[in-house]
Structure formats: C-alpha cells, structure tokens
Short mmCIF file of N, CA and C and ligand atoms in Angstrom, two decimals:
data_model
loop_
_atom_site.label_atom_id
_atom_site.label_comp_id
_atom_site.label_asym_id
_atom_site.label_seq_id
_atom_site.Cartn_x
_atom_site.Cartn_y
_atom_site.Cartn_z
N UNK A 1 3.08 -27.71 -13.16
CA UNK A 1 4.74 -27.21 -12.94
C UNK A 1 5.14 -27.72 -11.77
N UNK A 2 4.45 -27.77 -10.49
CA UNK A 2 5.18 -28.52 -9.40
C UNK A 2 4.69 -29.91 -9.32
N UNK A 3 4.10 -30.42 -10.24
CA UNK A 3 4.05 -31.77 -10.33
C UNK A 3 4.80 -32.37 -11.29
N UNK A 4 5.72 -31.80 -11.94
CA UNK A 4 6.70 -32.21 -12.74
C UNK A 4 7.81 -32.96 -11.71
N UNK A 5 8.02 -33.93 -12.15
CA UNK A 5 9.22 -34.78 -11.28
C UNK A 5 10.57 -33.97 -11.32
N UNK A 6 11.04 -33.86 -9.86
CA UNK A 6 12.43 -33.32 -10.14
C UNK A 6 13.44 -33.95 -8.94
N UNK A 7 14.68 -33.76 -9.26
CA UNK A 7 15.66 -34.13 -8.06
C UNK A 7 16.41 -32.79 -7.69
N UNK A 8 17.09 -32.97 -6.47
CA UNK A 8 17.76 -31.70 -6.28
C UNK A 8 19.14 -32.03 -6.14
N UNK A 9 20.12 -31.20 -6.64
CA UNK A 9 21.50 -31.47 -6.78
C UNK A 9 22.12 -30.45 -5.97
N UNK A 10 22.94 -31.05 -4.99
CA UNK A 10 23.58 -30.29 -3.95
C UNK A 10 24.34 -28.93 -4.46
N UNK A 11 24.28 -27.86 -4.07
CA UNK A 11 25.06 -26.65 -4.72
C UNK A 11 25.85 -25.95 -3.74
N UNK A 12 25.32 -25.60 -2.52
CA UNK A 12 26.21 -25.08 -1.46
C UNK A 12 25.68 -25.70 -0.02
N UNK A 13 26.86 -26.30 0.55
CA UNK A 13 26.55 -27.05 1.77
C UNK A 13 26.13 -26.28 3.07
N UNK A 14 25.69 -26.90 4.09
CA UNK A 14 25.46 -26.13 5.24
C UNK A 14 26.47 -25.46 5.93
N UNK A 15 27.62 -26.10 5.81
CA UNK A 15 28.97 -25.87 6.31
C UNK A 15 29.44 -24.46 5.51
N UNK A 16 29.36 -24.34 4.34
CA UNK A 16 29.70 -23.30 3.52
C UNK A 16 29.03 -22.11 3.98
N UNK A 17 27.66 -22.24 3.98
CA UNK A 17 26.55 -21.29 4.27
C UNK A 17 27.15 -20.73 5.80
N UNK A 18 27.29 -21.45 6.63
CA UNK A 18 27.57 -21.10 7.93
C UNK A 18 28.96 -20.19 8.07
N UNK A 19 29.87 -20.63 7.45
CA UNK A 19 31.24 -19.89 7.40
C UNK A 19 31.06 -18.53 6.66
N UNK A 20 30.31 -18.61 5.57
CA UNK A 20 29.90 -17.41 4.93
C UNK A 20 29.17 -16.30 5.91
N UNK A 21 28.34 -16.73 6.46
CA UNK A 21 27.44 -16.12 7.59
C UNK A 21 28.41 -15.37 8.58
N UNK A 22 29.25 -16.33 8.99
CA UNK A 22 30.05 -15.69 10.11
C UNK A 22 30.90 -14.64 9.40
N UNK A 23 31.36 -14.74 8.43
CA UNK A 23 32.21 -13.56 7.79
C UNK A 23 31.39 -12.50 7.35
N UNK A 24 30.19 -12.58 6.91
CA UNK A 24 29.32 -11.44 6.56
C UNK A 24 28.96 -10.71 8.01
N UNK A 25 28.51 -11.49 8.81
CA UNK A 25 28.32 -10.94 10.15
C UNK A 25 29.36 -9.67 10.76
N UNK A 26 30.60 -10.44 10.68
CA UNK A 26 31.75 -9.25 11.12
C UNK A 26 31.60 -8.03 10.25
N UNK A 27 31.29 -8.04 8.80
CA UNK A 27 31.34 -6.77 8.25
C UNK A 27 30.11 -5.93 8.64
N UNK A 28 28.87 -6.79 8.61
CA UNK A 28 27.70 -5.95 9.40
C UNK A 28 28.08 -5.38 10.41
N UNK A 29 28.54 -6.16 11.45
CA UNK A 29 28.82 -5.59 12.88
C UNK A 29 29.77 -4.23 12.87
N UNK A 30 30.76 -4.27 11.68
CA UNK A 30 31.48 -3.07 11.46
C UNK A 30 30.73 -1.91 11.04
N UNK A 31 29.77 -2.36 10.20
CA UNK A 31 29.20 -1.14 9.37
C UNK A 31 28.15 -0.35 10.32
N UNK A 32 27.85 -1.40 11.23
CA UNK A 32 26.59 -0.67 12.24
C UNK A 32 27.04 -0.59 13.72
N UNK A 33 28.66 -0.56 14.08
CA UNK A 33 28.85 -0.50 15.22
C UNK A 33 28.74 0.81 15.78
N UNK A 34 28.02 0.81 17.08
CA UNK A 34 27.53 2.00 17.51
C UNK A 34 26.49 2.55 17.62
N UNK A 35 25.48 1.82 16.72
CA UNK A 35 24.31 2.08 16.43
C UNK A 35 23.37 1.45 17.56
N UNK A 36 22.27 2.31 18.19
CA UNK A 36 21.73 1.83 19.29
C UNK A 36 21.25 0.42 19.13
N UNK A 37 20.04 0.32 18.39
CA UNK A 37 19.62 -0.97 18.03
C UNK A 37 19.50 -1.02 16.37
N UNK A 38 19.84 -2.18 15.98
CA UNK A 38 19.46 -2.30 14.46
C UNK A 38 18.24 -3.04 14.02
N UNK A 39 17.64 -2.63 13.20
CA UNK A 39 16.37 -3.32 13.11
C UNK A 39 16.75 -4.18 11.72
N UNK A 40 16.41 -5.51 12.07
CA UNK A 40 16.75 -6.38 11.19
C UNK A 40 15.47 -7.00 10.37
N UNK A 41 15.38 -6.65 9.20
CA UNK A 41 13.99 -6.85 8.59
C UNK A 41 13.98 -7.94 7.36
N UNK A 42 13.25 -9.07 7.76
CA UNK A 42 13.33 -10.44 6.87
C UNK A 42 12.52 -10.10 6.07
N UNK A 43 12.62 -10.59 4.45
CA UNK A 43 11.63 -10.55 3.63
C UNK A 43 10.79 -12.18 3.77
N UNK A 44 9.74 -12.30 4.22
CA UNK A 44 9.20 -13.82 4.18
C UNK A 44 8.87 -14.41 2.90
N UNK A 45 8.71 -15.55 2.66
CA UNK A 45 9.24 -16.39 3.61
C UNK A 45 10.53 -16.83 3.38
N UNK A 46 11.07 -16.63 2.19
CA UNK A 46 12.22 -17.24 1.90
C UNK A 46 13.59 -16.91 2.83
N UNK A 47 13.55 -15.76 3.58
CA UNK A 47 15.01 -15.29 4.35
C UNK A 47 14.65 -15.90 5.62
N UNK A 48 13.59 -16.85 6.05
CA UNK A 48 13.41 -17.17 7.46
C UNK A 48 14.57 -17.65 8.20
N UNK A 49 15.20 -18.66 7.33
CA UNK A 49 16.41 -19.38 8.04
C UNK A 49 17.55 -18.65 7.85
N UNK A 50 17.72 -17.84 6.92
CA UNK A 50 19.04 -16.99 6.68
C UNK A 50 18.99 -16.01 8.01
N UNK A 51 17.75 -15.37 8.20
CA UNK A 51 17.79 -14.34 8.91
C UNK A 51 18.10 -15.08 10.71
N UNK A 52 17.54 -16.08 10.80
CA UNK A 52 17.57 -16.99 12.11
C UNK A 52 19.33 -17.00 12.37
N UNK A 53 19.86 -17.41 11.33
CA UNK A 53 21.16 -17.81 11.46
C UNK A 53 22.21 -16.55 11.59
N UNK A 54 21.75 -15.42 10.70
CA UNK A 54 22.63 -14.29 10.73
C UNK A 54 22.56 -13.53 12.21
N UNK A 55 21.19 -13.22 12.74
CA UNK A 55 21.37 -12.52 13.89
C UNK A 55 22.06 -13.19 14.97
N UNK A 56 21.83 -14.62 14.95
CA UNK A 56 22.98 -15.13 16.11
C UNK A 56 24.18 -15.02 15.91
N UNK A 57 24.86 -14.48 14.67
CA UNK A 57 26.26 -14.24 14.76
C UNK A 57 26.32 -12.69 14.98
N UNK A 58 25.29 -12.03 15.21
CA UNK A 58 25.52 -10.48 15.53
C UNK A 58 25.53 -10.21 16.90
N UNK A 59 26.60 -9.66 17.25
CA UNK A 59 26.69 -9.50 18.87
C UNK A 59 26.52 -8.19 19.06
N UNK A 60 25.19 -7.69 19.07
CA UNK A 60 24.83 -6.34 18.99
C UNK A 60 23.44 -6.61 19.43
N UNK A 61 22.61 -5.29 19.77
CA UNK A 61 21.31 -5.24 19.89
C UNK A 61 20.58 -5.20 18.65
N UNK A 62 19.74 -5.99 18.44
CA UNK A 62 18.91 -6.20 17.15
C UNK A 62 17.45 -6.47 17.39
N UNK A 63 16.54 -5.89 16.66
CA UNK A 63 15.13 -6.00 16.73
C UNK A 63 14.80 -6.65 15.48
N UNK A 64 14.11 -7.74 15.35
CA UNK A 64 13.82 -8.43 14.24
C UNK A 64 12.54 -8.29 13.78
N UNK A 65 12.20 -7.93 12.53
CA UNK A 65 10.85 -7.62 11.83
C UNK A 65 10.64 -8.18 10.65
N UNK A 66 9.63 -8.24 10.02
CA UNK A 66 9.36 -9.31 8.93
C UNK A 66 8.14 -8.36 7.97
N UNK A 67 8.72 -8.46 6.55
CA UNK A 67 7.66 -7.75 5.60
C UNK A 67 7.44 -9.09 4.52
N UNK A 68 6.25 -9.18 4.06
CA UNK A 68 6.08 -10.23 3.17
C UNK A 68 5.63 -9.65 1.95
N UNK A 69 6.11 -10.03 0.92
CA UNK A 69 5.69 -9.60 -0.70
C UNK A 69 5.04 -10.77 -1.36
N UNK A 70 4.17 -10.57 -2.28
CA UNK A 70 3.58 -11.44 -3.14
C UNK A 70 4.75 -12.23 -3.73
N UNK A 71 4.41 -13.50 -3.69
CA UNK A 71 5.74 -14.46 -4.16
C UNK A 71 5.43 -15.10 -5.85
N UNK A 72 6.45 -15.81 -6.10
CA UNK A 72 5.99 -16.31 -7.61
C UNK A 72 5.09 -17.11 -7.72
N UNK A 73 4.25 -17.50 -6.69
CA UNK A 73 3.20 -18.48 -6.85
C UNK A 73 3.63 -20.08 -6.92
N UNK A 74 3.17 -20.63 -7.95
CA UNK A 74 3.73 -22.14 -8.03
C UNK A 74 4.62 -22.10 -9.12
N UNK A 75 5.14 -20.97 -9.72
CA UNK A 75 5.93 -21.18 -10.93
C UNK A 75 7.29 -20.89 -10.73
N UNK A 76 8.26 -21.19 -11.47
CA UNK A 76 9.76 -20.87 -11.28
C UNK A 76 10.09 -19.19 -12.05
N UNK A 77 8.97 -18.81 -12.81
CA UNK A 77 9.10 -17.59 -13.32
C UNK A 77 8.58 -16.44 -12.32
N UNK A 78 9.56 -15.37 -12.41
CA UNK A 78 9.32 -14.06 -11.42
C UNK A 78 8.14 -13.41 -12.06
N UNK A 79 7.56 -12.60 -11.23
CA UNK A 79 6.44 -11.59 -11.42
C UNK A 79 6.86 -10.14 -11.49
N UNK A 80 6.85 -9.29 -12.21
CA UNK A 80 7.34 -7.98 -12.00
C UNK A 80 6.45 -7.31 -11.17
N UNK A 81 5.15 -7.67 -10.72
CA UNK A 81 4.18 -7.05 -9.82
C UNK A 81 4.82 -7.53 -8.66
N UNK A 82 5.01 -6.42 -7.66
CA UNK A 82 5.14 -6.73 -6.23
C UNK A 82 4.18 -6.28 -5.51
N UNK A 83 3.62 -7.12 -4.47
CA UNK A 83 2.61 -6.70 -3.57
C UNK A 83 3.17 -6.86 -2.01
N UNK A 84 2.71 -6.03 -1.34
CA UNK A 84 3.15 -5.96 0.12
C UNK A 84 1.73 -6.90 1.00
N UNK A 85 2.43 -8.05 1.23
CA UNK A 85 1.29 -8.97 1.92
C UNK A 85 1.18 -8.48 3.50
N UNK A 86 2.27 -8.52 4.04
CA UNK A 86 2.46 -8.15 5.19
C UNK A 86 3.45 -7.14 5.64
N UNK A 87 3.12 -5.82 6.30
CA UNK A 87 4.06 -4.78 6.40
C UNK A 87 4.85 -4.86 7.82
N UNK A 88 5.71 -4.05 7.83
CA UNK A 88 6.45 -4.12 9.11
C UNK A 88 5.41 -3.76 10.22
N UNK A 89 6.04 -4.21 11.42
CA UNK A 89 5.28 -3.57 12.82
C UNK A 89 5.80 -2.68 13.44
N UNK A 90 7.19 -2.33 13.16
CA UNK A 90 8.00 -1.23 13.74
C UNK A 90 8.13 0.10 12.83
N UNK A 91 8.23 1.02 13.51
CA UNK A 91 8.33 2.36 13.05
C UNK A 91 9.93 2.51 12.62
N UNK A 92 10.36 2.59 11.52
CA UNK A 92 11.83 2.60 11.16
C UNK A 92 12.40 4.16 10.90
N UNK A 93 11.46 5.31 11.35
CA UNK A 93 12.07 6.44 10.86
C UNK A 93 13.38 6.54 12.02
N UNK A 94 14.23 7.14 11.13
CA UNK A 94 15.51 7.60 11.91
C UNK A 94 16.22 6.33 12.42
N UNK A 95 15.90 5.32 12.05
CA UNK A 95 16.69 3.99 12.49
C UNK A 95 17.70 3.57 11.64
N UNK A 96 18.52 2.38 12.11
CA UNK A 96 19.34 1.77 11.16
C UNK A 96 18.76 0.49 10.85
N UNK A 97 18.69 0.33 9.44
CA UNK A 97 17.94 -1.10 9.19
C UNK A 97 18.75 -1.88 8.35
N UNK A 98 18.51 -3.18 8.45
CA UNK A 98 19.21 -4.11 7.40
C UNK A 98 18.19 -4.82 6.99
N UNK A 99 17.93 -4.87 5.68
CA UNK A 99 16.99 -5.47 4.89
C UNK A 99 17.47 -7.08 4.42
N UNK A 100 16.94 -8.07 4.72
CA UNK A 100 17.51 -9.55 4.58
C UNK A 100 16.89 -10.34 3.48
N UNK A 101 17.26 -10.46 2.52
CA UNK A 101 16.56 -11.19 1.34
C UNK A 101 17.00 -12.75 0.86
N UNK A 102 16.49 -13.68 0.77
CA UNK A 102 17.16 -14.76 0.34
C UNK A 102 17.71 -14.85 -1.27
N UNK A 103 17.11 -14.37 -1.94
CA UNK A 103 17.83 -14.36 -3.37
C UNK A 103 17.40 -13.01 -4.22
N UNK A 104 18.29 -12.36 -4.63
CA UNK A 104 17.96 -11.23 -5.64
C UNK A 104 18.02 -12.08 -7.02
N UNK A 105 16.90 -12.02 -7.70
CA UNK A 105 16.83 -12.73 -9.05
C UNK A 105 16.77 -11.46 -9.91
N UNK A 106 15.39 -11.22 -10.50
CA UNK A 106 15.20 -10.15 -11.32
C UNK A 106 15.45 -8.60 -10.39
N UNK A 107 15.22 -8.73 -9.32
CA UNK A 107 15.75 -7.68 -8.28
C UNK A 107 14.19 -6.53 -8.23
N UNK A 108 13.35 -7.13 -8.85
CA UNK A 108 11.90 -6.27 -8.66
C UNK A 108 11.66 -6.05 -7.11
N UNK A 109 11.76 -7.41 -6.45
CA UNK A 109 11.16 -7.45 -5.01
C UNK A 109 12.10 -6.47 -4.30
N UNK A 110 13.40 -6.55 -4.25
CA UNK A 110 14.19 -5.73 -3.30
C UNK A 110 14.03 -4.38 -3.69
N UNK A 111 14.23 -4.04 -5.03
CA UNK A 111 13.82 -2.41 -5.35
C UNK A 111 12.43 -1.78 -4.86
N UNK A 112 11.30 -2.74 -4.95
CA UNK A 112 9.92 -2.22 -4.65
C UNK A 112 10.20 -2.17 -2.99
N UNK A 113 10.80 -3.09 -2.25
CA UNK A 113 10.86 -2.98 -0.73
C UNK A 113 11.71 -1.79 -0.29
N UNK A 114 12.90 -1.55 -0.78
CA UNK A 114 13.66 -0.42 -0.70
C UNK A 114 13.17 0.97 -0.69
N UNK A 115 12.64 1.01 -1.92
CA UNK A 115 11.53 2.19 -2.07
C UNK A 115 10.69 2.59 -0.96
N UNK A 116 9.89 1.56 -0.60
CA UNK A 116 8.93 1.65 0.36
C UNK A 116 9.58 2.15 1.72
N UNK A 117 10.72 1.39 1.96
CA UNK A 117 11.23 1.62 3.37
C UNK A 117 12.10 3.12 3.38
N UNK A 118 12.73 3.35 2.26
CA UNK A 118 13.18 4.85 2.07
C UNK A 118 12.28 5.79 2.13
N UNK A 119 11.12 5.57 1.98
CA UNK A 119 10.12 6.58 1.98
C UNK A 119 9.67 6.99 3.44
N UNK A 120 10.17 5.85 4.39
CA UNK A 120 9.94 5.96 5.83
C UNK A 120 10.98 6.78 6.50
N UNK A 121 11.82 6.93 5.71
CA UNK A 121 13.17 8.12 6.37
C UNK A 121 14.06 7.23 7.40
N UNK A 122 14.47 6.19 7.20
CA UNK A 122 15.37 5.33 8.17
C UNK A 122 16.64 6.29 8.04
N UNK A 123 17.33 6.04 9.20
CA UNK A 123 18.77 6.80 9.37
C UNK A 123 19.76 6.04 8.33
N UNK A 124 19.64 4.64 8.20
CA UNK A 124 20.60 4.01 7.50
C UNK A 124 19.90 2.79 7.09
N UNK A 125 20.02 2.59 5.71
CA UNK A 125 19.18 1.19 5.23
C UNK A 125 20.47 0.66 4.16
N UNK A 126 20.56 -0.63 4.66
CA UNK A 126 21.45 -1.41 3.87
C UNK A 126 20.74 -2.68 3.77
N UNK A 127 21.28 -3.56 2.83
CA UNK A 127 20.60 -4.95 2.11
C UNK A 127 21.60 -5.96 2.30
N UNK A 128 21.32 -7.36 2.48
CA UNK A 128 22.00 -8.28 2.31
C UNK A 128 21.21 -9.56 1.99
N UNK A 129 21.78 -10.20 0.86
CA UNK A 129 21.15 -11.38 0.24
C UNK A 129 21.94 -12.57 0.39
N UNK A 130 21.43 -13.58 0.52
CA UNK A 130 22.34 -14.76 0.84
C UNK A 130 22.71 -15.38 -0.83
N UNK A 131 21.69 -15.05 -1.72
CA UNK A 131 22.07 -15.60 -3.18
C UNK A 131 21.84 -14.45 -3.87
N UNK A 132 22.57 -14.46 -5.10
CA UNK A 132 22.38 -13.40 -6.26
C UNK A 132 22.66 -14.06 -7.56
N UNK A 133 21.50 -13.76 -8.31
CA UNK A 133 21.55 -14.11 -9.64
C UNK A 133 21.86 -13.21 -10.63
N UNK A 134 22.77 -12.39 -10.71
CA UNK A 134 23.15 -11.25 -11.60
C UNK A 134 22.81 -11.32 -12.84
N UNK A 135 22.66 -12.49 -13.65
CA UNK A 135 22.27 -12.60 -15.15
C UNK A 135 21.13 -12.49 -15.25
N UNK A 136 20.14 -12.36 -14.37
CA UNK A 136 18.76 -12.23 -14.44
C UNK A 136 18.25 -10.78 -13.97
N UNK A 137 18.99 -9.98 -13.76
CA UNK A 137 18.56 -8.77 -13.21
C UNK A 137 17.98 -7.77 -14.43
N UNK A 138 16.51 -7.33 -13.82
CA UNK A 138 16.01 -6.49 -14.59
C UNK A 138 16.28 -4.94 -13.81
N UNK A 139 16.01 -5.02 -12.70
CA UNK A 139 15.76 -3.88 -12.01
C UNK A 139 17.26 -3.21 -11.66
N UNK A 140 17.44 -2.10 -11.50
CA UNK A 140 19.00 -1.52 -11.22
C UNK A 140 19.17 -1.48 -9.82
N UNK A 141 19.60 -2.70 -9.36
CA UNK A 141 19.85 -2.57 -7.86
C UNK A 141 20.78 -3.89 -7.39
N UNK A 142 21.53 -3.51 -6.57
CA UNK A 142 22.39 -4.88 -5.97
C UNK A 142 22.24 -4.54 -4.44
N UNK A 143 22.32 -5.85 -3.58
CA UNK A 143 22.46 -5.67 -2.28
C UNK A 143 23.88 -5.34 -1.97
N UNK A 144 23.81 -4.47 -0.61
CA UNK A 144 25.20 -4.29 -0.06
C UNK A 144 26.00 -5.56 0.25
N UNK A 145 25.54 -6.69 0.78
CA UNK A 145 26.34 -7.85 0.85
C UNK A 145 25.66 -8.87 0.11
N UNK A 146 26.46 -9.93 -0.35
CA UNK A 146 25.92 -11.15 -0.94
C UNK A 146 26.80 -12.15 -0.30
N UNK A 147 25.72 -13.32 -0.21
CA UNK A 147 26.53 -14.62 0.48
C UNK A 147 27.30 -15.20 -0.53
N UNK A 148 26.46 -15.55 -1.75
CA UNK A 148 26.99 -16.28 -2.86
C UNK A 148 26.28 -15.76 -4.36
N UNK A 149 27.23 -15.60 -5.31
CA UNK A 149 26.78 -15.41 -6.48
C UNK A 149 26.37 -16.66 -7.42
N UNK A 150 25.42 -16.79 -7.88
CA UNK A 150 24.99 -18.38 -8.39
C UNK A 150 24.48 -18.16 -9.76
N UNK A 151 24.70 -19.15 -10.82
CA UNK A 151 24.18 -18.93 -12.09
C UNK A 151 22.77 -18.96 -12.06
N UNK A 152 22.17 -18.80 -13.38
CA UNK A 152 20.74 -18.81 -13.50
C UNK A 152 20.25 -20.43 -13.52
N UNK A 153 19.97 -20.75 -12.31
CA UNK A 153 19.50 -21.96 -12.01
C UNK A 153 18.43 -21.85 -10.99
N UNK A 154 17.07 -22.52 -10.79
CA UNK A 154 16.37 -22.48 -9.88
C UNK A 154 16.72 -23.38 -8.60
N UNK A 155 16.65 -22.51 -7.43
CA UNK A 155 17.37 -23.31 -5.96
C UNK A 155 16.49 -23.44 -5.11
N UNK A 156 16.66 -24.41 -4.23
CA UNK A 156 15.67 -24.38 -3.14
C UNK A 156 16.41 -24.88 -1.76
N UNK A 157 15.92 -24.80 -0.74
CA UNK A 157 16.60 -25.27 0.47
C UNK A 157 16.83 -24.03 1.31
N UNK A 158 17.31 -24.11 2.69
CA UNK A 158 17.88 -23.12 3.61
C UNK A 158 16.75 -22.13 3.56
N UNK A 159 15.46 -22.39 3.42
CA UNK A 159 14.59 -21.48 3.58
C UNK A 159 13.72 -21.15 2.43
N UNK A 160 14.45 -21.63 0.97
CA UNK A 160 13.85 -21.37 -0.15
C UNK A 160 13.22 -22.39 -0.99
N UNK A 161 11.75 -22.09 -1.52
CA UNK A 161 11.03 -23.08 -1.81
C UNK A 161 11.06 -23.42 -3.26
N UNK A 162 10.19 -24.36 -3.67
CA UNK A 162 9.82 -24.60 -4.80
C UNK A 162 8.27 -24.96 -4.75
N UNK A 163 7.37 -23.98 -4.97
CA UNK A 163 6.11 -24.16 -4.61
C UNK A 163 5.69 -24.80 -3.41
N UNK A 164 6.44 -24.16 -2.22
CA UNK A 164 6.03 -24.23 -0.84
C UNK A 164 6.98 -25.41 -0.29
N UNK A 165 7.71 -26.18 -1.27
CA UNK A 165 8.26 -27.49 -0.60
C UNK A 165 9.97 -27.22 -0.61
N UNK A 166 10.74 -28.09 0.18
CA UNK A 166 12.10 -28.08 0.35
C UNK A 166 12.62 -26.83 1.13
N UNK A 167 11.93 -26.23 1.61
CA UNK A 167 12.39 -24.89 2.73
C UNK A 167 13.31 -25.60 3.63
N UNK A 168 12.96 -26.77 4.13
CA UNK A 168 13.38 -27.54 5.36
C UNK A 168 14.90 -28.07 4.88
N UNK A 169 15.44 -28.10 3.77
CA UNK A 169 16.74 -28.62 3.36
C UNK A 169 17.81 -27.91 4.19
N UNK A 170 18.67 -28.33 4.78
CA UNK A 170 19.89 -27.53 5.43
C UNK A 170 20.62 -26.94 4.61
N UNK A 171 20.86 -27.36 3.22
CA UNK A 171 21.70 -26.82 2.15
C UNK A 171 21.00 -26.09 1.14
N UNK A 172 21.74 -25.64 0.21
CA UNK A 172 21.10 -24.83 -0.92
C UNK A 172 21.46 -25.87 -2.29
N UNK A 173 20.18 -26.43 -2.89
CA UNK A 173 20.24 -27.32 -3.91
C UNK A 173 19.86 -26.74 -5.00
N UNK A 174 20.10 -27.31 -6.39
CA UNK A 174 19.33 -26.89 -7.60
C UNK A 174 18.33 -27.92 -8.12
N UNK A 175 17.38 -27.09 -8.74
CA UNK A 175 16.24 -28.33 -8.96
C UNK A 175 16.50 -28.69 -10.37
N UNK A 176 16.42 -30.01 -10.58
CA UNK A 176 16.50 -30.64 -12.09
C UNK A 176 15.72 -31.29 -12.38
N UNK A 177 14.81 -31.01 -13.42
CA UNK A 177 13.48 -31.76 -13.73
C UNK A 177 14.16 -33.12 -14.44
N UNK A 178 13.12 -34.35 -14.10
CA UNK A 178 13.63 -35.50 -14.77
C UNK A 178 12.51 -36.06 -15.37
N UNK A 179 12.59 -37.12 -16.22
CA UNK A 179 11.67 -37.90 -16.85
C UNK A 179 11.02 -37.32 -18.15
N UNK A 180 11.89 -36.54 -18.60
CA UNK A 180 11.41 -35.70 -19.74
C UNK A 180 11.65 -36.31 -21.04
P1 IMP B 1 12.98 -10.77 -7.75
O1 IMP B 1 12.00 -10.02 -7.44
O2 IMP B 1 13.06 -11.55 -9.26
O3 IMP B 1 14.41 -10.53 -7.44
O4 IMP B 1 12.99 -12.29 -7.09
C1 IMP B 1 12.99 -12.49 -5.60
C2 IMP B 1 12.35 -13.54 -5.00
O5 IMP B 1 11.79 -14.62 -5.88
C3 IMP B 1 13.33 -14.19 -4.12
O6 IMP B 1 13.17 -13.61 -2.73
C4 IMP B 1 12.59 -15.69 -4.01
O7 IMP B 1 11.69 -15.55 -3.07
C5 IMP B 1 12.31 -15.85 -5.51
N1 IMP B 1 13.22 -16.47 -6.22
C6 IMP B 1 14.05 -16.14 -6.98
N2 IMP B 1 14.94 -17.12 -7.75
C7 IMP B 1 14.37 -18.26 -7.02
C8 IMP B 1 14.86 -19.58 -6.95
O8 IMP B 1 15.99 -19.96 -7.83
N3 IMP B 1 14.17 -20.61 -6.05
C9 IMP B 1 13.10 -20.01 -5.41
N4 IMP B 1 12.85 -18.85 -5.42
C10 IMP B 1 13.18 -17.88 -6.28
MG1 MG B 2 11.72 -14.22 -1.33
#
C-alpha cells in the first residue's frame, strides 16, 4: 500500500490552521480559567505539531504529557483494537486534563483513551481534535472542540502521516493515488 504512487492535494493551509488554533485557544482558556495547572495530553504521534502550536497559544500554566496508542500500521484502514504503547508520566487524579488528538476517525482511539483516563479520576477531562471525520464514526464519541470537520478522505501533514511519511508538511493535504 505505501508503495502505491500518490500525490497530495492541499486541503487546509497553514494560515487557516493557525487562525483556527487561535480561536480554539481562547475557548479552552475560558473553560479552564482559574485551574491551577492544566495537563495537556497529546496522543502520539499524530498530535505532536498540533499540541506544540496549541500550547503556545495558551496563556496559562500547562504541563505537557503524552500517551501513545497502537497505530494504523502501514494501511489507511483503522483497527478497532487500541493498545497503549506509552502511558502518561503524570498522575492526573484530581487534575484538569485536556486530551489533544489529531483526527477522530472511527473514534475507537479516543474512546479507549478517555475510558482509561476517566478511571484515574481527573477533576475535569476535555478533548480537542484538529480534524473530525464524522461520517466514519463507529464509537459513540465526539471531541469537545474540533478544528475542522472533513469528509472521508485520507489526509496527511501537520503531524499526520501516511506510513510514517509526510508528517512534516506545514499544511493538511489529502492523499490521491495515481497511476492506476
Ligand atoms: P480512530 O481510532 O479510527 O478514530 O483513529 C484515530 C487515529 O487514526 C488518528 O489519531 C490518526 O492517527 C489515524 N488516522 C485517522 N484518519 C487518518 C487519516 O486520514 N490520515 C492519517 N491518519 C489517520
Ligand atoms: Mg493518532
């Protein structure tokens, strides 16, 4: 699959992403105003660019932590099995937590992670996803904040990969296979 030739069609520009993050940061700031220190939890690896830009727009005390789940492997199809590959370093009991995801697709990843984090009794647990593909949803879940709703397309860039490639694109593009 990753060896099939493809091109990337631009979908969301770096400028559009930056503007959306500024607006989202205002809403997050309002939600967590007064909380001592917000624990911002990025889901590795796809959220690493988003979380870096998001926390720099948050004018408050934040602690950054990461959790890694098993990924798609080298395919564009989701797996319903979610495994924790790397757990949090911090104890989140009684704390305010914001989970940062790149894309909510079937929703199994976010659902699994939220169940796990809920079981650790945080004070408040909220979620933000840069992209949402609602037409693909299987798990009954939605993020509290969404950057952009997108159609059922396989996308890359801004941290998001196709078989570990294209994470370093500054914009979001959709994968279009060629030469068929
Ligand atoms: P879910 O468990 O099906 O919601 O999938 C979530 C994860 O699948 C996301 O965090 C992404 O890492 C990955 N994923 C979903 N859609 C895409 C895509 O279009 N491109 C690259 N990765 C994707
Ligand atoms: Mg991911």
